[in-house]
CSV table of C-alpha atoms in Angstrom, one decimal:
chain,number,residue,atom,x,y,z
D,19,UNK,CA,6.4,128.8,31.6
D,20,UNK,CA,7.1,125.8,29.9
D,21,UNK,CA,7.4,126.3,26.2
D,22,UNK,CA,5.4,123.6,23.1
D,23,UNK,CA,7.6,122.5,20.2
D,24,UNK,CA,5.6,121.5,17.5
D,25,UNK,CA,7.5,119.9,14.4
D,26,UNK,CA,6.4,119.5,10.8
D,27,UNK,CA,4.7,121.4,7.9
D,28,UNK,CA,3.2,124.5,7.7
D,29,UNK,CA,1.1,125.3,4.5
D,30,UNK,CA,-1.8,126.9,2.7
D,31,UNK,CA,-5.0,125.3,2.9
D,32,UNK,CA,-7.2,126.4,0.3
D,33,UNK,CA,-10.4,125.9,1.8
D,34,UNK,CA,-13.4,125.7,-0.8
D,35,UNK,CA,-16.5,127.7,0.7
D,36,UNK,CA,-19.1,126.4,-2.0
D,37,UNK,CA,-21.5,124.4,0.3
D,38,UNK,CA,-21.8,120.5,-0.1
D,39,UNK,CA,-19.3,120.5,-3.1
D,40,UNK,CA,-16.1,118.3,-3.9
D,41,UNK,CA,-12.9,119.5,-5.6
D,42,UNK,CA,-14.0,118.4,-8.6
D,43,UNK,CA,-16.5,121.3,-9.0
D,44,UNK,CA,-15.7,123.8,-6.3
D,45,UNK,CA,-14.8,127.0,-7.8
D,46,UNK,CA,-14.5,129.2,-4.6
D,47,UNK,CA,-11.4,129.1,-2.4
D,48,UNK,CA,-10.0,130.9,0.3
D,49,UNK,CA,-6.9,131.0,1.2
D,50,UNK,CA,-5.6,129.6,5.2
D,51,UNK,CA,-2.8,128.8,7.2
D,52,UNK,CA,-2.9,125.2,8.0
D,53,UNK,CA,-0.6,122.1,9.1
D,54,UNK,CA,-1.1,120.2,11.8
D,55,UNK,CA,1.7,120.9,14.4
D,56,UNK,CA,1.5,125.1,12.8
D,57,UNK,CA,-2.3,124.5,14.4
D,58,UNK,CA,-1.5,122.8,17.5
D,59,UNK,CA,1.2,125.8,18.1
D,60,UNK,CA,-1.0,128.3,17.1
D,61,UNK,CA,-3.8,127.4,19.6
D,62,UNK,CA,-1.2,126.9,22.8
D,63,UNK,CA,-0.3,130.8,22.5
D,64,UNK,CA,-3.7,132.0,21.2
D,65,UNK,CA,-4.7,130.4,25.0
D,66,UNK,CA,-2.2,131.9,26.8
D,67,UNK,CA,0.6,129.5,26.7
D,68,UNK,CA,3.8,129.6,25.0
D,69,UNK,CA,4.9,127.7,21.5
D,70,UNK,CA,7.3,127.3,18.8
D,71,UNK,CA,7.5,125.9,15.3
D,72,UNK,CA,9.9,124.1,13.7
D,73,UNK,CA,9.7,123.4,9.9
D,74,UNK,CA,10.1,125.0,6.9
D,75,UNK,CA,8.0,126.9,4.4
D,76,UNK,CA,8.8,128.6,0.9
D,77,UNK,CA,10.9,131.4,0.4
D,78,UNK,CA,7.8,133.0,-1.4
D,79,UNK,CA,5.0,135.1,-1.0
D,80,UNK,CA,2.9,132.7,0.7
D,81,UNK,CA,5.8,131.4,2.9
D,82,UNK,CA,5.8,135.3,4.5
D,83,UNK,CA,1.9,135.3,5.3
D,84,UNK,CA,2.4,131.9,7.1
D,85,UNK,CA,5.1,133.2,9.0
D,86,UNK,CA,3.3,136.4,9.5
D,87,UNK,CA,0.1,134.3,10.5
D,88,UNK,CA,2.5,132.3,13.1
D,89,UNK,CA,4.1,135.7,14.8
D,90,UNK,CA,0.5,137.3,15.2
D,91,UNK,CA,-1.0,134.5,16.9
D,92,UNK,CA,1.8,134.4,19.3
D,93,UNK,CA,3.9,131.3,17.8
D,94,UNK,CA,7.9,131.7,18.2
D,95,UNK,CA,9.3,131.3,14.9
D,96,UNK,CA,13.2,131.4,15.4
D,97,UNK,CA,12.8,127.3,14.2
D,98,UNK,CA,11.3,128.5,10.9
D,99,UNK,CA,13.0,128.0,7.8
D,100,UNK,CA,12.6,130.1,4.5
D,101,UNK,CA,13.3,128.0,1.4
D,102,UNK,CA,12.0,126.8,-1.8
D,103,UNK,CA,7.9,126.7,-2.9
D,104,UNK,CA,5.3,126.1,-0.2
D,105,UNK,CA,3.1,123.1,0.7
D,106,UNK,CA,-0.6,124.0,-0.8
D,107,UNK,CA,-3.6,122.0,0.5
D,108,UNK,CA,-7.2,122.0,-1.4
D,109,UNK,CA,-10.2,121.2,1.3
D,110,UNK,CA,-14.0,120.5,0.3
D,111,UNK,CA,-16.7,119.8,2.7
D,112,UNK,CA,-19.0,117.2,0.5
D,113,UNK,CA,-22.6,116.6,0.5
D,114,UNK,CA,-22.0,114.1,3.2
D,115,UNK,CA,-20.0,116.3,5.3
D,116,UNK,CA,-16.5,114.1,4.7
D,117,UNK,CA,-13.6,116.1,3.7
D,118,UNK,CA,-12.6,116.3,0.1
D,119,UNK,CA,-8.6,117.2,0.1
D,120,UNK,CA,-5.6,116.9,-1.8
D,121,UNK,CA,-1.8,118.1,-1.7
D,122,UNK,CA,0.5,119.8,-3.9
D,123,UNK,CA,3.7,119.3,-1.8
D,124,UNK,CA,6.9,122.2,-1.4
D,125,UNK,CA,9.6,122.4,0.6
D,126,UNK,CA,8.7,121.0,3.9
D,127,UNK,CA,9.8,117.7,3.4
D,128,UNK,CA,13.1,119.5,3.5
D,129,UNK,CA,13.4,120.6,6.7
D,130,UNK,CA,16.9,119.4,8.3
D,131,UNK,CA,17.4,118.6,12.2
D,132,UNK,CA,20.4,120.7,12.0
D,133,UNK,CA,18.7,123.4,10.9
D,134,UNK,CA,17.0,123.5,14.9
D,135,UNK,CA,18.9,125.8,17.8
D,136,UNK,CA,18.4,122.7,20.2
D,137,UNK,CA,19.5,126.1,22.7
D,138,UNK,CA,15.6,126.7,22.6
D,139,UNK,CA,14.7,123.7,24.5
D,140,UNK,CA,14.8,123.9,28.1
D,141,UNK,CA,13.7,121.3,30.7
D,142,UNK,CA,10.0,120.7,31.0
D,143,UNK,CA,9.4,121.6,27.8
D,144,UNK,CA,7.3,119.6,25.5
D,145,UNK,CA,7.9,118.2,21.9
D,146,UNK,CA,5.2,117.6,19.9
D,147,UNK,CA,5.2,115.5,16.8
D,148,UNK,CA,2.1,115.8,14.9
D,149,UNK,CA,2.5,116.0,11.3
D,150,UNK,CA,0.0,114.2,8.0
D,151,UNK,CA,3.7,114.9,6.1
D,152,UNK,CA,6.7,113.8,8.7
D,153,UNK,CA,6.5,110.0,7.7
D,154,UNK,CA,6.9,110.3,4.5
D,155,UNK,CA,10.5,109.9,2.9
D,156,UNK,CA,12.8,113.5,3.2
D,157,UNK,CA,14.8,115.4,5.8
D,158,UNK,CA,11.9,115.9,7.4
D,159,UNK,CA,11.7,112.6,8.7
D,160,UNK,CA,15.0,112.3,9.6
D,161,UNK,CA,14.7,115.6,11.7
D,162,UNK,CA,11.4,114.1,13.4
D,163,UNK,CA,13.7,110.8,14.6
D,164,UNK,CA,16.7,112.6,15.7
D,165,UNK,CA,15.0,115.6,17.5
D,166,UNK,CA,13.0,112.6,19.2
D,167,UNK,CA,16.0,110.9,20.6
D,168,UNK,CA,17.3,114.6,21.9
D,169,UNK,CA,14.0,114.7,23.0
D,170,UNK,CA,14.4,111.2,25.3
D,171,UNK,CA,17.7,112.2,26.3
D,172,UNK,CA,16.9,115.7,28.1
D,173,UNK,CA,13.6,113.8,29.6
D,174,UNK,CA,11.5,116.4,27.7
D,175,UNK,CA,7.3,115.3,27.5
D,176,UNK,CA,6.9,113.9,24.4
D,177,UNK,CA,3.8,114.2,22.3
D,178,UNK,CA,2.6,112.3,19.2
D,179,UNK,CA,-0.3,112.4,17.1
D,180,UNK,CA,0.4,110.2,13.8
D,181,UNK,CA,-2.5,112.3,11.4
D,182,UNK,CA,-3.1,109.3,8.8
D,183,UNK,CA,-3.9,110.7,5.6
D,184,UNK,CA,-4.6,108.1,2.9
D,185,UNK,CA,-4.0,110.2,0.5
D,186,UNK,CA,-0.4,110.8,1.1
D,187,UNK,CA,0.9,107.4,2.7
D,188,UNK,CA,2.1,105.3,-0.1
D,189,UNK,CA,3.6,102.8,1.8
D,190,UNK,CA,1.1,101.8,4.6
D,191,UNK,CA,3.6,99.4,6.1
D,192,UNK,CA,6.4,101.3,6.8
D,193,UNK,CA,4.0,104.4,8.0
D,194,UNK,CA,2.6,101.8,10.6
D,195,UNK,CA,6.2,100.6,11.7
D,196,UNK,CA,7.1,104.4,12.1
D,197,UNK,CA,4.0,105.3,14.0
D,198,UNK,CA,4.3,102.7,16.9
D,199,UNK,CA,8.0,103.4,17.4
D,200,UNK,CA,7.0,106.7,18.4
D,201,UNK,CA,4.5,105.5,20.7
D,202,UNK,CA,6.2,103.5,22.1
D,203,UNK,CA,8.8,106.5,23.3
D,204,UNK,CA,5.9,108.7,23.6
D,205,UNK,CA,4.0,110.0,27.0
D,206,UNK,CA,0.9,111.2,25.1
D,207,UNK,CA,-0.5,109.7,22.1
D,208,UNK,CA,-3.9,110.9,20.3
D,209,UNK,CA,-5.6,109.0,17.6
D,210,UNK,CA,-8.7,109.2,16.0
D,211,UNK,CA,-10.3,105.8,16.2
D,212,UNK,CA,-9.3,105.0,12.8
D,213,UNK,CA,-5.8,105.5,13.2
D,214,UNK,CA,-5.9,103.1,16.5
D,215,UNK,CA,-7.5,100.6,14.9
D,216,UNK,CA,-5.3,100.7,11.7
D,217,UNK,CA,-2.2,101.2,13.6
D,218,UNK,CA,-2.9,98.5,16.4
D,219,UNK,CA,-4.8,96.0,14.2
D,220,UNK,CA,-7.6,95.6,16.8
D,221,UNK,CA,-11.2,94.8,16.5
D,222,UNK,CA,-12.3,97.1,19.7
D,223,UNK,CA,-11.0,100.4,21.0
D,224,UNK,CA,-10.2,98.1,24.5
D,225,UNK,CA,-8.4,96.1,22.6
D,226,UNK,CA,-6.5,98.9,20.8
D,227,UNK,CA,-5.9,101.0,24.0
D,228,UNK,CA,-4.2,97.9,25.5
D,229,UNK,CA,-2.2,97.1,22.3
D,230,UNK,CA,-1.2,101.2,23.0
D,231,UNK,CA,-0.6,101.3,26.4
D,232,UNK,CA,1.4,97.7,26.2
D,233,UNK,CA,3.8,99.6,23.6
D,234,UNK,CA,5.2,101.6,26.4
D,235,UNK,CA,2.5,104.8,25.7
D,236,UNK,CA,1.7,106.7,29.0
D,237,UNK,CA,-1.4,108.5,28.1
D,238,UNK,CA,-3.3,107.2,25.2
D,239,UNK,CA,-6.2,109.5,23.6
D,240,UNK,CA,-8.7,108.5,21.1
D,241,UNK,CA,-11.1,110.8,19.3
D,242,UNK,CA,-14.2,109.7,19.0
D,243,UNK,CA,-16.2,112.8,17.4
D,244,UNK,CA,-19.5,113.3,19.0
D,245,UNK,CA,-19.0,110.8,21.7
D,246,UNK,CA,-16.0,112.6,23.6
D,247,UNK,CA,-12.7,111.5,23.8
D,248,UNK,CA,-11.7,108.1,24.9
D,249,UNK,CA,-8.5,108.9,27.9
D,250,UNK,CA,-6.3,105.8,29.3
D,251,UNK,CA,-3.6,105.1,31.4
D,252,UNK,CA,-2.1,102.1,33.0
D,253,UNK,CA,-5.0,103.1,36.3
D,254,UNK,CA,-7.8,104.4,34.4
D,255,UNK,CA,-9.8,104.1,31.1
D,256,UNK,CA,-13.1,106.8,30.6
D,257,UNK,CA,-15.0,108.7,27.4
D,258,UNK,CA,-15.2,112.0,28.2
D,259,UNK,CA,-18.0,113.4,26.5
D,260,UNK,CA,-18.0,116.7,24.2
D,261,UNK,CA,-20.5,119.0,23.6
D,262,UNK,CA,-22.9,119.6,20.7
D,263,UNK,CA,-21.8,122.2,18.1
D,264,UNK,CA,-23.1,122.8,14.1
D,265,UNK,CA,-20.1,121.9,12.5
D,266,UNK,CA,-19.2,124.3,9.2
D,267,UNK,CA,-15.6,122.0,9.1
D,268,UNK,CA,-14.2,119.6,11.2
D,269,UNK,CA,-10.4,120.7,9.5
D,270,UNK,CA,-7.8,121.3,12.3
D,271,UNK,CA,-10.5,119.5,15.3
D,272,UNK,CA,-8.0,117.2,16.3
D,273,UNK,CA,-5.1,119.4,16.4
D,274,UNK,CA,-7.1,121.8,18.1
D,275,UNK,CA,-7.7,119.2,20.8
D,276,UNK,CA,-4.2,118.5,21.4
D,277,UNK,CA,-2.9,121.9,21.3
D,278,UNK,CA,-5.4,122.7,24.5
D,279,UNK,CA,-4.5,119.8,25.9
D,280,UNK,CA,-1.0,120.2,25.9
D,281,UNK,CA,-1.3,124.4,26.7
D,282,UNK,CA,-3.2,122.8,30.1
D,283,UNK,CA,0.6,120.0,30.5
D,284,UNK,CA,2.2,123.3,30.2
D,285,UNK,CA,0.9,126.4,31.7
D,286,UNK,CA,-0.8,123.6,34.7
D,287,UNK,CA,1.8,120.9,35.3
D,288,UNK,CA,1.7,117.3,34.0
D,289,UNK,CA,-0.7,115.7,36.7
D,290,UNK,CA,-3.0,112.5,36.0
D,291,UNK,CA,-4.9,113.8,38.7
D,292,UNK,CA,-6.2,116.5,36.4
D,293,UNK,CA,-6.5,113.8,33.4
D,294,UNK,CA,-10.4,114.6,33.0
D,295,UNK,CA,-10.5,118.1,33.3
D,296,UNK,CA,-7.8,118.4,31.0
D,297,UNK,CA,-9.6,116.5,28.4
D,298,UNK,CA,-13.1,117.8,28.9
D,299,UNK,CA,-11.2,121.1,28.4
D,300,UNK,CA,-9.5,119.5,25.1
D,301,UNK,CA,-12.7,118.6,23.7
D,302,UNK,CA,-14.7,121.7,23.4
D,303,UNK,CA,-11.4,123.7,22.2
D,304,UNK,CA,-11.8,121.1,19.3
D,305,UNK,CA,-15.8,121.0,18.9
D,306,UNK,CA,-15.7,124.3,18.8
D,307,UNK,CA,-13.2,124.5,15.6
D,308,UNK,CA,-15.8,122.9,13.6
D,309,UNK,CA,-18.2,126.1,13.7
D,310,UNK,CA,-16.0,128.2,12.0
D,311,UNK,CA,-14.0,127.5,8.3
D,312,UNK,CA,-10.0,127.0,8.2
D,313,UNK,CA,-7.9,125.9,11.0
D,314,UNK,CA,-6.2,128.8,12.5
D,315,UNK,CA,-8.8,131.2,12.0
D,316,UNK,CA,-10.7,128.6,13.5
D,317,UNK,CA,-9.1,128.5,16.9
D,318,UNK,CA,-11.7,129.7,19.9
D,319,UNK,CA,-10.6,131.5,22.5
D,320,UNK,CA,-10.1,130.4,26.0
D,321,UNK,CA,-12.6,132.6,27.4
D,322,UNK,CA,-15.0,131.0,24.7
D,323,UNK,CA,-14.2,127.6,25.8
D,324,UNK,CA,-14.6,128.5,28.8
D,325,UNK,CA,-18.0,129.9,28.8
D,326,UNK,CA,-19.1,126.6,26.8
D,327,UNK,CA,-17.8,124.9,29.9
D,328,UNK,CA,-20.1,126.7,32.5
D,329,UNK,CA,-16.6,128.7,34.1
D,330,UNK,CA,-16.2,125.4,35.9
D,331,UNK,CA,-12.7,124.8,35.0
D,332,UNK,CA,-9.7,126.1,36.2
């Protein structure tokens, strides 16, 4: 089986469970494992499919329960670092249902490439670089660009999802000049349809998708919420359609999408002739991460998804 390494940070969300209420007066909070490539990890091996992290947390308290959290849902950890304070995230959901969040950053930023056992990696595996902190200045960065040109080298599948966070990317510029060199060097890019218009400058998603696919992108994936997924490729362009859920928080959605999309590369083979199933498959793993609060916890099983989707995939 082909094995999912996901790079970046892994953290505490505190997730606020006082309905309709910003960070400003939330008084409840729970405590979660989050990070976006911990999440997209955590839901290949929760469906059957094998994952690693790389990145590191602190040596602390709540560095062991994210480890701990990691090694129960199935995630390899021998990637994992152990140093200095860890990364806390606060998440509201507000009145209007838009995420209220904010950082308090620790030691992730300080994971080194030469801290990864490239011995791990083996070919047909995937790497996966999906991280709201990776761009930002630190040995984290660094590791993200040299494990990509490893990555390139062996002809691994390279994944790339560039998690814009607005309140985190002080220097818009040089996050967009980072983002589109890694995809044009990547063979599957997701986006929400923000981040492909931001990143791309375009006025329509067409328009985007070809400013994408133009960079040297093989599969290009854009979120669209409740309308599906938009899925291209140099042959085909469709929106797959979702499904309706109630939506408690959206946190972890997207990473949820990507980490069923890339269990299905993995465990299934990478074939564009399985492009919409794939995705249809993709998009109620995510939909149905909204129902529940957190991002881990979050994760739906496969039989789950599975029954959402009538038992009609394989």
């Amino acid at each position: 089986m082909n094995t999912v390494h996901c790079i970046g940070e892994l953290l505490i969300d505190w997730v606020c469970e006082d309905a309709s209420s910003d960070l400003v007066n939330g008084t409840t909070f729970v405590k979660k494992a989050g990070g976006a490539p911990a999440n997209v990890a955590a839901v290949v091996s929760k469906h059957g499919g094998e994952s690693s992290f790389l990145g590191q947390v602190g040596a602390d308290p709540f560095g062991q329960f994210l480890k701990e959290t990691l090694e129960a849902n199935g995630v390899g950890t021998d990637n994992l670092v152990e140093a200095g304070d860890t990364t806390f995230a606060f998440v509201s959901i507000q009145a209007d249902g838009e995420r209220d969040f904010t950082f308090r950053r620790g030691s992730d930023g300080d994971y080194a490439f030469e801290a990864i056992d490239l011995s791990k990696f083996k070919s047909g595996d995937i790497v996966h670089f999906g991280s709201a902190t990776a761009l930002l200045d630190g040995e984290l960065k660094n590791a993200y660009f040299k494990l990509l040109q490893f990555a390139k080298r062996d002809g691994l599948f390279v994944s790339f999802d560039p998690n814009y966070r607005d309140a985190l990317v002080t220097d818009l510029e040089a996050f967009k000049q980072d983002s589109l060199h890694f995809i044009a060097e990547a063979d599957f890019v997701k986006l929400s349809e923000e981040e492909a218009h931001l990143l791309t400058g375009a006025e329509t998603l067409d328009e985007a998708v070809d400013a994408l696919l133009k960079l040297g992108a093989n599969r290009v994936a854009i979120t669209l919420g409740s309308r599906g997924t938009l899925i291209a490729t140099d042959e085909t362009r469709d929106i797959i359609p979702s499904v309706y859920i109630e939506s408690v928080d959206s946190t972890g959605a997207g990473d949820a999408f990507v980490g069923a999309y890339l269990y299905r590369l993995a465990t299934l083979g990478v074939e564009d002739t399985r492009l919409q199933k794939d995705i249809e498959y993709a998009n109620v793993t995510g939909a149905l991460t909204c129902t529940a609060y957190g991002a881990i916890p979050a994760i739906p099983s496969p039989q789950r998804v599975q029954q959402m989707l009538g038992g009609k995939l394989e």
